[in-house]
Amino acid sequence: MERSFRFLACLACVVPTGSCVRTKRETTGSLLSTDVHSAPAQRWSMQVPAEVCAEVGDAAVLPCTFTHPHRHYDGPLTAIWRVGEPYAGPQVFRCTAARGSELCQTALSLHGRFRLLGNPRRNDLSLRVERLALADDGRYFCRVEFAGDVHDRFESRHGVRLRVSAAPHIINISVLPGPTHAFRALCTAEGEPPPVLSWSGPALGNGSLSVPGQGHGHQVTAELPALTHDGRYTCAAANSLGHAEASVYLFRFRGGAGGTPAIALLLGALGFKALLLLGFLAAGAARRRQEHSVTQDTPPRPQAQESNYENLSQMNPQGPLAAMCPPGGVPRPLAATCAP
């Protein structure tokens, strides 16, 4: 009895329940192109987990190993990963290895976030995905192709399901006009599992109201119709990973005292501000014109007058003596120069 109990306990340890990674094996005995005289040691097979779980922003590893029917293969090979569907889905990763080389050179990596962890020469095609986003959620398929003298290839038909989870995030909240001068509020949140949305606000008292949302992928949109009270309305989104909130305010225009519409008061206030702005601009322009006019009316400062004194006796030694007036001075006779 005690031995049986130990066996069951050990079995429970080896096979954990609720695990997100469950390995499955895909095999086939048919080859696309094989020498009919060869006796293959084993069949083609691929081992991939049924599911891999990770959160947004983290990295995930998609394991994939394979066997092939050739005792030894050292020729060129290509490793490929697809998403969506096998054989025809878009490729997210591809690398090639030359004959005799264990280096698989990357030829395609979508957004640079996919890289090979395994060694295809050792039958390992495991892939690592960096910086996960909700858009990465889906099913992935690994594939290997031999070239040269063999031309064999094999691809996982069921693939591995990558489940990407994320805490809620509200991406849009707004108030929109509705029919008959009413208003409605819209809230769109994103998350995985899809979040549950609820509203709280003046029209709902002190409580909150869970509103059925319309889902589209990982997004959910909920509407709060017929807003009858002004104030703050809050949208809350929650799932198993977290909680998020965002608010929007509603203030409707109403008529003022004496029947003056609020919109007229608002336009009047805006017009008054515009007049003040124009007044400031006009005063500044007048001040600049005045400063410019004062600058023009100011007489220029007197400058020293330049004059060149000429030796008249050398220019006309036979002529009479002349007098020369220095600037602003009294005429004074020039000294007579006598010839030797």
mmCIF file of C-alpha atoms in Angstrom:
data_model
loop_
_atom_site.group_PDB
_atom_site.id
_atom_site.type_symbol
_atom_site.label_atom_id
_atom_site.label_comp_id
_atom_site.label_asym_id
_atom_site.label_seq_id
_atom_site.Cartn_x
_atom_site.Cartn_y
_atom_site.Cartn_z
ATOM 1 C CA MET A 1 0.000 0.000 0.000
ATOM 2 C CA GLU A 2 2.799 2.408 0.924
ATOM 3 C CA ARG A 3 4.666 1.557 -2.311
ATOM 4 C CA SER A 4 1.540 2.310 -4.376
ATOM 5 C CA PHE A 5 1.114 5.634 -2.629
ATOM 6 C CA ARG A 6 4.724 6.599 -3.414
ATOM 7 C CA PHE A 7 4.209 5.674 -7.057
ATOM 8 C CA LEU A 8 1.128 7.900 -7.355
ATOM 9 C CA ALA A 9 2.901 10.780 -5.631
ATOM 10 C CA CYS A 10 5.854 10.484 -8.008
ATOM 11 C CA LEU A 11 3.508 10.389 -11.006
ATOM 12 C CA ALA A 12 1.809 13.568 -9.825
ATOM 13 C CA CYS A 13 5.231 15.266 -9.645
ATOM 14 C CA VAL A 14 6.236 14.229 -13.159
ATOM 15 C CA VAL A 15 2.974 15.279 -14.850
ATOM 16 C CA PRO A 16 1.903 18.639 -13.347
ATOM 17 C CA THR A 17 -1.710 19.557 -14.013
ATOM 18 C CA GLY A 18 -2.590 22.884 -15.590
ATOM 19 C CA SER A 19 0.821 23.328 -17.189
ATOM 20 C CA CYS A 20 0.929 25.573 -20.254
ATOM 21 C CA VAL A 21 3.656 23.531 -21.976
ATOM 22 C CA ARG A 22 2.570 20.108 -23.186
ATOM 23 C CA THR A 23 4.816 18.355 -25.672
ATOM 24 C CA LYS A 24 3.369 16.495 -28.617
ATOM 25 C CA ARG A 25 5.048 14.438 -31.309
ATOM 26 C CA GLU A 26 4.351 14.467 -35.019
ATOM 27 C CA THR A 27 5.696 11.637 -37.171
ATOM 28 C CA THR A 28 5.434 10.443 -40.729
ATOM 29 C CA GLY A 29 6.916 7.608 -42.716
ATOM 30 C CA SER A 30 6.642 9.202 -46.145
ATOM 31 C CA LEU A 31 9.609 11.021 -47.619
ATOM 32 C CA LEU A 32 9.412 13.638 -50.316
ATOM 33 C CA SER A 33 12.595 12.520 -52.027
ATOM 34 C CA THR A 34 14.710 9.617 -50.822
ATOM 35 C CA ASP A 35 16.958 7.061 -52.474
ATOM 36 C CA VAL A 36 14.762 3.964 -52.831
ATOM 37 C CA HIS A 37 17.742 1.701 -52.176
ATOM 38 C CA SER A 38 18.560 3.305 -48.830
ATOM 39 C CA ALA A 39 17.327 1.840 -45.593
ATOM 40 C CA PRO A 40 16.404 4.806 -43.340
ATOM 41 C CA ALA A 41 17.351 4.374 -39.713
ATOM 42 C CA GLN A 42 14.240 6.236 -38.479
ATOM 43 C CA ARG A 43 11.342 8.291 -39.710
ATOM 44 C CA TRP A 44 10.819 12.017 -39.856
ATOM 45 C CA SER A 45 9.398 13.375 -36.619
ATOM 46 C CA MET A 46 9.009 16.677 -34.813
ATOM 47 C CA GLN A 47 8.469 17.318 -31.137
ATOM 48 C CA VAL A 48 6.858 20.640 -30.169
ATOM 49 C CA PRO A 49 4.882 21.722 -27.098
ATOM 50 C CA ALA A 50 1.153 22.155 -27.527
ATOM 51 C CA GLU A 51 1.215 25.557 -25.820
ATOM 52 C CA VAL A 52 3.660 28.153 -24.557
ATOM 53 C CA CYS A 53 2.439 30.964 -22.314
ATOM 54 C CA ALA A 54 4.077 34.345 -21.706
ATOM 55 C CA GLU A 55 3.154 37.935 -20.882
ATOM 56 C CA VAL A 56 3.434 41.099 -22.937
ATOM 57 C CA GLY A 57 6.936 42.553 -22.836
ATOM 58 C CA ASP A 58 8.579 39.273 -21.845
ATOM 59 C CA ALA A 59 10.407 36.747 -24.045
ATOM 60 C CA ALA A 60 9.112 33.306 -25.017
ATOM 61 C CA VAL A 61 10.914 30.199 -26.236
ATOM 62 C CA LEU A 62 9.191 27.964 -28.794
ATOM 63 C CA PRO A 63 10.881 24.528 -28.575
ATOM 64 C CA CYS A 64 11.118 22.351 -31.671
ATOM 65 C CA THR A 65 13.287 19.253 -32.200
ATOM 66 C CA PHE A 66 13.219 16.780 -35.057
ATOM 67 C CA THR A 67 14.580 13.497 -36.318
ATOM 68 C CA HIS A 68 15.274 12.536 -39.924
ATOM 69 C CA PRO A 69 15.721 9.224 -41.727
ATOM 70 C CA HIS A 70 19.356 9.747 -42.729
ATOM 71 C CA ARG A 71 22.172 8.287 -40.700
ATOM 72 C CA HIS A 72 24.291 11.338 -41.275
ATOM 73 C CA TYR A 73 23.547 14.604 -43.074
ATOM 74 C CA ASP A 74 26.111 17.369 -43.497
ATOM 75 C CA GLY A 75 24.700 19.177 -46.524
ATOM 76 C CA PRO A 76 23.026 22.589 -46.824
ATOM 77 C CA LEU A 77 19.891 23.113 -44.780
ATOM 78 C CA THR A 78 17.285 25.799 -44.067
ATOM 79 C CA ALA A 79 15.310 26.358 -40.859
ATOM 80 C CA ILE A 80 11.936 28.141 -41.142
ATOM 81 C CA TRP A 81 9.227 29.285 -38.725
ATOM 82 C CA ARG A 82 5.750 30.276 -39.904
ATOM 83 C CA VAL A 83 2.762 31.789 -38.140
ATOM 84 C CA GLY A 84 -0.946 31.286 -38.735
ATOM 85 C CA GLU A 85 -1.065 28.095 -40.760
ATOM 86 C CA PRO A 86 1.376 25.406 -41.918
ATOM 87 C CA TYR A 87 2.950 25.349 -45.378
ATOM 88 C CA ALA A 88 1.308 28.640 -46.455
ATOM 89 C CA GLY A 89 1.500 30.974 -43.453
ATOM 90 C CA PRO A 90 3.812 34.001 -43.532
ATOM 91 C CA GLN A 91 7.377 33.373 -42.435
ATOM 92 C CA VAL A 92 8.628 35.124 -39.311
ATOM 93 C CA PHE A 93 12.090 33.552 -39.251
ATOM 94 C CA ARG A 94 14.446 31.836 -41.706
ATOM 95 C CA CYS A 95 18.122 30.912 -41.571
ATOM 96 C CA THR A 96 20.432 28.883 -43.800
ATOM 97 C CA ALA A 97 23.507 26.791 -43.064
ATOM 98 C CA ALA A 98 26.116 25.918 -45.664
ATOM 99 C CA ARG A 99 27.506 22.437 -46.183
ATOM 100 C CA GLY A 100 29.559 21.323 -43.209
ATOM 101 C CA SER A 101 28.735 24.469 -41.189
ATOM 102 C CA GLU A 102 26.945 24.551 -37.860
ATOM 103 C CA LEU A 103 26.290 28.295 -38.182
ATOM 104 C CA CYS A 104 22.779 29.041 -39.434
ATOM 105 C CA GLN A 105 22.918 32.552 -40.820
ATOM 106 C CA THR A 106 19.711 34.532 -40.319
ATOM 107 C CA ALA A 107 18.036 35.522 -43.570
ATOM 108 C CA LEU A 108 14.720 36.742 -42.088
ATOM 109 C CA SER A 109 13.710 37.894 -38.604
ATOM 110 C CA LEU A 110 10.398 39.743 -38.392
ATOM 111 C CA HIS A 111 11.020 43.128 -36.706
ATOM 112 C CA GLY A 112 14.346 41.701 -35.496
ATOM 113 C CA ARG A 113 12.657 39.986 -32.540
ATOM 114 C CA PHE A 114 13.087 36.336 -33.582
ATOM 115 C CA ARG A 115 16.341 34.411 -33.195
ATOM 116 C CA LEU A 116 17.330 30.773 -33.299
ATOM 117 C CA LEU A 117 18.324 29.178 -30.002
ATOM 118 C CA GLY A 118 18.847 25.627 -31.201
ATOM 119 C CA ASN A 119 21.409 24.108 -33.541
ATOM 120 C CA PRO A 120 19.802 22.606 -36.657
ATOM 121 C CA ARG A 121 22.833 20.333 -37.124
ATOM 122 C CA ARG A 122 21.852 18.799 -33.820
ATOM 123 C CA ASN A 123 18.185 18.561 -34.800
ATOM 124 C CA ASP A 124 17.102 21.576 -32.741
ATOM 125 C CA LEU A 125 15.081 24.417 -34.259
ATOM 126 C CA SER A 126 14.013 26.130 -31.006
ATOM 127 C CA LEU A 127 13.119 29.799 -31.463
ATOM 128 C CA ARG A 128 13.181 32.761 -29.061
ATOM 129 C CA VAL A 129 10.732 35.666 -29.439
ATOM 130 C CA GLU A 130 11.713 38.948 -27.794
ATOM 131 C CA ARG A 131 9.511 41.800 -26.528
ATOM 132 C CA LEU A 132 6.203 40.025 -26.870
ATOM 133 C CA ALA A 133 3.105 41.926 -27.953
ATOM 134 C CA LEU A 134 -0.512 40.845 -28.061
ATOM 135 C CA ALA A 135 -0.204 40.661 -31.843
ATOM 136 C CA ASP A 136 2.282 37.777 -31.400
ATOM 137 C CA ASP A 137 -0.449 35.556 -30.000
ATOM 138 C CA GLY A 138 -1.064 32.687 -32.407
ATOM 139 C CA ARG A 139 0.117 29.317 -33.672
ATOM 140 C CA TYR A 140 3.661 28.803 -34.966
ATOM 141 C CA PHE A 141 5.049 26.048 -37.181
ATOM 142 C CA CYS A 142 8.678 24.947 -37.501
ATOM 143 C CA ARG A 143 10.134 23.507 -40.702
ATOM 144 C CA VAL A 144 13.491 22.102 -41.853
ATOM 145 C CA GLU A 145 14.664 21.652 -45.433
ATOM 146 C CA PHE A 146 17.637 19.599 -46.623
ATOM 147 C CA ALA A 147 19.265 20.427 -49.948
ATOM 148 C CA GLY A 148 22.037 19.029 -52.114
ATOM 149 C CA ASP A 149 21.745 15.292 -52.735
ATOM 150 C CA VAL A 150 18.772 14.697 -50.402
ATOM 151 C CA HIS A 151 16.079 17.363 -50.956
ATOM 152 C CA ASP A 152 14.028 16.263 -47.957
ATOM 153 C CA ARG A 153 11.868 18.576 -45.893
ATOM 154 C CA PHE A 154 9.496 18.303 -42.985
ATOM 155 C CA GLU A 155 7.140 20.734 -41.239
ATOM 156 C CA SER A 156 5.066 20.593 -38.097
ATOM 157 C CA ARG A 157 1.414 20.345 -39.103
ATOM 158 C CA HIS A 158 -0.179 21.268 -35.764
ATOM 159 C CA GLY A 159 2.449 23.692 -34.515
ATOM 160 C CA VAL A 160 2.833 25.256 -31.098
ATOM 161 C CA ARG A 161 0.252 27.664 -29.690
ATOM 162 C CA LEU A 162 1.795 30.819 -28.246
ATOM 163 C CA ARG A 163 -0.575 32.417 -25.752
ATOM 164 C CA VAL A 164 0.313 36.001 -24.871
ATOM 165 C CA SER A 165 -1.415 37.478 -21.834
ATOM 166 C CA ALA A 166 -1.587 41.119 -20.761
ATOM 167 C CA ALA A 167 -3.007 43.206 -17.949
ATOM 168 C CA PRO A 168 -5.815 45.590 -18.965
ATOM 169 C CA HIS A 169 -4.960 48.862 -20.640
ATOM 170 C CA ILE A 170 -7.545 51.500 -21.564
ATOM 171 C CA ILE A 171 -6.708 52.831 -25.004
ATOM 172 C CA ASN A 172 -9.618 55.235 -25.529
ATOM 173 C CA ILE A 173 -12.372 56.931 -23.510
ATOM 174 C CA SER A 174 -14.600 59.689 -24.871
ATOM 175 C CA VAL A 175 -18.015 61.385 -24.712
ATOM 176 C CA LEU A 176 -19.947 61.600 -27.963
ATOM 177 C CA PRO A 177 -23.213 63.312 -28.886
ATOM 178 C CA GLY A 178 -26.200 61.057 -29.222
ATOM 179 C CA PRO A 179 -29.717 61.442 -30.595
ATOM 180 C CA THR A 180 -32.086 64.160 -29.312
ATOM 181 C CA HIS A 181 -29.297 66.280 -27.800
ATOM 182 C CA ALA A 182 -28.191 63.464 -25.494
ATOM 183 C CA PHE A 183 -24.669 62.263 -24.826
ATOM 184 C CA ARG A 184 -23.061 58.848 -24.506
ATOM 185 C CA ALA A 185 -19.687 57.629 -23.267
ATOM 186 C CA LEU A 186 -17.472 55.030 -24.938
ATOM 187 C CA CYS A 187 -14.591 53.099 -23.397
ATOM 188 C CA THR A 188 -12.205 50.734 -25.210
ATOM 189 C CA ALA A 189 -9.734 48.568 -23.301
ATOM 190 C CA GLU A 190 -7.195 45.973 -24.335
ATOM 191 C CA GLY A 191 -5.960 42.910 -22.508
ATOM 192 C CA GLU A 192 -5.721 39.128 -22.475
ATOM 193 C CA PRO A 193 -7.881 37.573 -21.159
ATOM 194 C CA PRO A 194 -10.291 40.197 -22.548
ATOM 195 C CA PRO A 195 -11.112 42.560 -19.672
ATOM 196 C CA VAL A 196 -14.517 43.165 -18.113
ATOM 197 C CA LEU A 197 -15.577 46.827 -18.274
ATOM 198 C CA SER A 198 -17.633 48.773 -15.742
ATOM 199 C CA TRP A 199 -18.764 52.391 -15.485
ATOM 200 C CA SER A 200 -19.219 54.673 -12.482
ATOM 201 C CA GLY A 201 -20.413 58.276 -12.388
ATOM 202 C CA PRO A 202 -23.070 60.779 -11.258
ATOM 203 C CA ALA A 203 -25.885 59.050 -13.104
ATOM 204 C CA LEU A 204 -25.075 55.755 -11.338
ATOM 205 C CA GLY A 205 -24.988 57.074 -7.793
ATOM 206 C CA ASN A 206 -22.142 55.777 -5.681
ATOM 207 C CA GLY A 207 -22.001 52.384 -7.359
ATOM 208 C CA SER A 208 -20.687 51.002 -10.629
ATOM 209 C CA LEU A 209 -22.352 49.248 -13.516
ATOM 210 C CA SER A 210 -20.813 46.376 -15.470
ATOM 211 C CA VAL A 211 -21.573 46.921 -19.119
ATOM 212 C CA PRO A 212 -21.464 44.110 -21.689
ATOM 213 C CA GLY A 213 -18.743 44.920 -24.148
ATOM 214 C CA GLN A 214 -18.267 44.173 -27.815
ATOM 215 C CA GLY A 215 -15.042 42.268 -28.350
ATOM 216 C CA HIS A 216 -12.706 42.460 -31.291
ATOM 217 C CA GLY A 217 -9.590 40.386 -30.808
ATOM 218 C CA HIS A 218 -7.989 41.484 -27.563
ATOM 219 C CA GLN A 219 -10.034 44.716 -27.375
ATOM 220 C CA VAL A 220 -13.385 45.302 -25.696
ATOM 221 C CA THR A 221 -15.616 48.381 -26.093
ATOM 222 C CA ALA A 222 -18.456 49.279 -23.706
ATOM 223 C CA GLU A 223 -20.965 52.129 -24.029
ATOM 224 C CA LEU A 224 -22.742 54.105 -21.330
ATOM 225 C CA PRO A 225 -25.793 55.637 -23.052
ATOM 226 C CA ALA A 226 -27.976 58.611 -22.142
ATOM 227 C CA LEU A 227 -25.762 60.606 -19.776
ATOM 228 C CA THR A 228 -28.252 62.706 -17.795
ATOM 229 C CA HIS A 229 -25.923 64.279 -15.208
ATOM 230 C CA ASP A 230 -22.841 66.415 -15.561
ATOM 231 C CA GLY A 231 -19.665 65.301 -13.855
ATOM 232 C CA ARG A 232 -16.895 62.732 -13.935
ATOM 233 C CA TYR A 233 -17.464 59.283 -15.450
ATOM 234 C CA THR A 234 -14.913 56.551 -14.844
ATOM 235 C CA CYS A 235 -14.338 53.411 -16.882
ATOM 236 C CA ALA A 236 -12.678 50.456 -15.124
ATOM 237 C CA ALA A 237 -11.202 47.406 -16.877
ATOM 238 C CA ALA A 238 -10.206 44.246 -15.034
ATOM 239 C CA ASN A 239 -8.987 40.744 -15.797
ATOM 240 C CA SER A 240 -7.031 38.097 -13.928
ATOM 241 C CA LEU A 241 -3.756 40.019 -14.366
ATOM 242 C CA GLY A 242 -4.715 43.491 -13.228
ATOM 243 C CA HIS A 243 -6.948 46.541 -13.190
ATOM 244 C CA ALA A 244 -6.971 49.880 -15.043
ATOM 245 C CA GLU A 245 -9.108 53.033 -14.872
ATOM 246 C CA ALA A 246 -9.653 56.184 -16.915
ATOM 247 C CA SER A 247 -12.093 59.096 -16.553
ATOM 248 C CA VAL A 248 -13.887 61.597 -18.731
ATOM 249 C CA TYR A 249 -15.868 64.712 -17.788
ATOM 250 C CA LEU A 250 -19.229 65.918 -19.095
ATOM 251 C CA PHE A 251 -20.276 69.572 -18.778
ATOM 252 C CA ARG A 252 -23.190 70.707 -20.923
ATOM 253 C CA PHE A 253 -23.842 74.382 -21.779
ATOM 254 C CA ARG A 254 -26.981 75.854 -20.282
ATOM 255 C CA GLY A 255 -28.711 79.259 -20.580
ATOM 256 C CA GLY A 256 -27.428 82.029 -18.288
ATOM 257 C CA ALA A 257 -29.287 84.709 -16.332
ATOM 258 C CA GLY A 258 -31.863 86.676 -18.282
ATOM 259 C CA GLY A 259 -32.049 83.995 -20.930
ATOM 260 C CA THR A 260 -28.593 84.736 -22.325
ATOM 261 C CA PRO A 261 -27.206 81.525 -23.809
ATOM 262 C CA ALA A 262 -23.973 80.316 -22.287
ATOM 263 C CA ILE A 263 -22.424 80.086 -25.711
ATOM 264 C CA ALA A 264 -23.002 83.833 -26.187
ATOM 265 C CA LEU A 265 -21.276 84.545 -22.892
ATOM 266 C CA LEU A 266 -18.368 82.400 -23.949
ATOM 267 C CA LEU A 267 -18.070 84.170 -27.294
ATOM 268 C CA GLY A 268 -18.279 87.530 -25.539
ATOM 269 C CA ALA A 269 -15.446 86.616 -23.214
ATOM 270 C CA LEU A 270 -13.352 85.451 -26.135
ATOM 271 C CA GLY A 271 -14.106 88.678 -28.028
ATOM 272 C CA PHE A 272 -13.066 90.800 -25.033
ATOM 273 C CA LYS A 273 -9.776 88.934 -24.806
ATOM 274 C CA ALA A 274 -9.225 89.442 -28.514
ATOM 275 C CA LEU A 275 -9.799 93.202 -28.141
ATOM 276 C CA LEU A 276 -7.310 93.355 -25.273
ATOM 277 C CA LEU A 277 -4.746 91.545 -27.381
ATOM 278 C CA LEU A 278 -5.272 93.961 -30.285
ATOM 279 C CA GLY A 279 -4.903 96.901 -27.888
ATOM 280 C CA PHE A 280 -1.580 95.589 -26.604
ATOM 281 C CA LEU A 281 -0.336 95.073 -30.136
ATOM 282 C CA ALA A 282 -1.390 98.613 -31.206
ATOM 283 C CA ALA A 283 0.290 100.174 -28.165
ATOM 284 C CA GLY A 284 3.506 98.303 -28.909
ATOM 285 C CA ALA A 285 3.450 99.440 -32.537
ATOM 286 C CA ALA A 286 2.865 103.096 -31.509
ATOM 287 C CA ARG A 287 5.763 102.908 -29.036
ATOM 288 C CA ARG A 288 8.091 101.592 -31.721
ATOM 289 C CA ARG A 289 7.005 104.363 -34.165
ATOM 290 C CA GLN A 290 7.637 107.025 -31.523
ATOM 291 C CA GLU A 291 11.107 105.712 -30.781
ATOM 292 C CA HIS A 292 11.891 105.659 -34.487
ATOM 293 C CA SER A 293 10.662 109.277 -34.918
ATOM 294 C CA VAL A 294 12.770 110.549 -31.988
ATOM 295 C CA THR A 295 15.806 108.879 -33.490
ATOM 296 C CA GLN A 296 15.251 110.632 -36.850
ATOM 297 C CA ASP A 297 14.689 114.165 -35.320
ATOM 298 C CA THR A 298 17.900 114.157 -33.264
ATOM 299 C CA PRO A 299 20.572 116.220 -35.097
ATOM 300 C CA PRO A 300 23.739 114.381 -35.834
ATOM 301 C CA ARG A 301 26.750 115.019 -33.666
ATOM 302 C CA PRO A 302 29.316 117.466 -35.165
ATOM 303 C CA GLN A 303 32.280 115.723 -36.567
ATOM 304 C CA ALA A 304 35.769 117.036 -36.895
ATOM 305 C CA GLN A 305 36.235 118.611 -40.303
ATOM 306 C CA GLU A 306 39.072 117.292 -42.281
ATOM 307 C CA SER A 307 41.262 119.792 -44.234
ATOM 308 C CA ASN A 308 44.468 119.518 -46.160
ATOM 309 C CA TYR A 309 46.921 122.385 -45.857
ATOM 310 C CA GLU A 310 48.797 123.082 -49.064
ATOM 311 C CA ASN A 311 52.093 124.912 -49.274
ATOM 312 C CA LEU A 312 51.012 127.670 -51.611
ATOM 313 C CA SER A 313 54.544 129.011 -51.838
ATOM 314 C CA GLN A 314 55.711 125.796 -53.365
ATOM 315 C CA MET A 315 52.743 125.677 -55.746
ATOM 316 C CA ASN A 316 53.237 129.293 -56.883
ATOM 317 C CA PRO A 317 56.540 130.635 -55.610
ATOM 318 C CA GLN A 318 56.251 133.816 -57.705
ATOM 319 C CA GLY A 319 52.773 134.774 -56.584
ATOM 320 C CA PRO A 320 51.845 137.075 -53.768
ATOM 321 C CA LEU A 321 51.591 135.968 -50.239
ATOM 322 C CA ALA A 322 48.241 134.574 -49.300
ATOM 323 C CA ALA A 323 46.401 134.179 -46.049
ATOM 324 C CA MET A 324 44.799 130.942 -44.958
ATOM 325 C CA CYS A 325 42.038 130.523 -42.412
ATOM 326 C CA PRO A 326 42.101 127.482 -40.268
ATOM 327 C CA PRO A 327 38.689 126.026 -39.620
ATOM 328 C CA GLY A 328 36.748 128.401 -37.354
ATOM 329 C CA GLY A 329 39.781 130.645 -36.892
ATOM 330 C CA VAL A 330 40.983 134.136 -37.866
ATOM 331 C CA PRO A 331 43.025 134.573 -41.027
ATOM 332 C CA ARG A 332 46.699 134.583 -40.386
ATOM 333 C CA PRO A 333 49.460 135.355 -42.879
ATOM 334 C CA LEU A 334 51.645 132.675 -44.121
ATOM 335 C CA ALA A 335 55.335 133.039 -43.572
ATOM 336 C CA ALA A 336 57.221 134.344 -46.559
ATOM 337 C CA THR A 337 59.701 132.028 -48.101
ATOM 338 C CA CYS A 338 62.767 133.683 -49.594
ATOM 339 C CA ALA A 339 64.645 132.167 -52.393
ATOM 340 C CA PRO A 340 68.392 131.858 -51.788
#
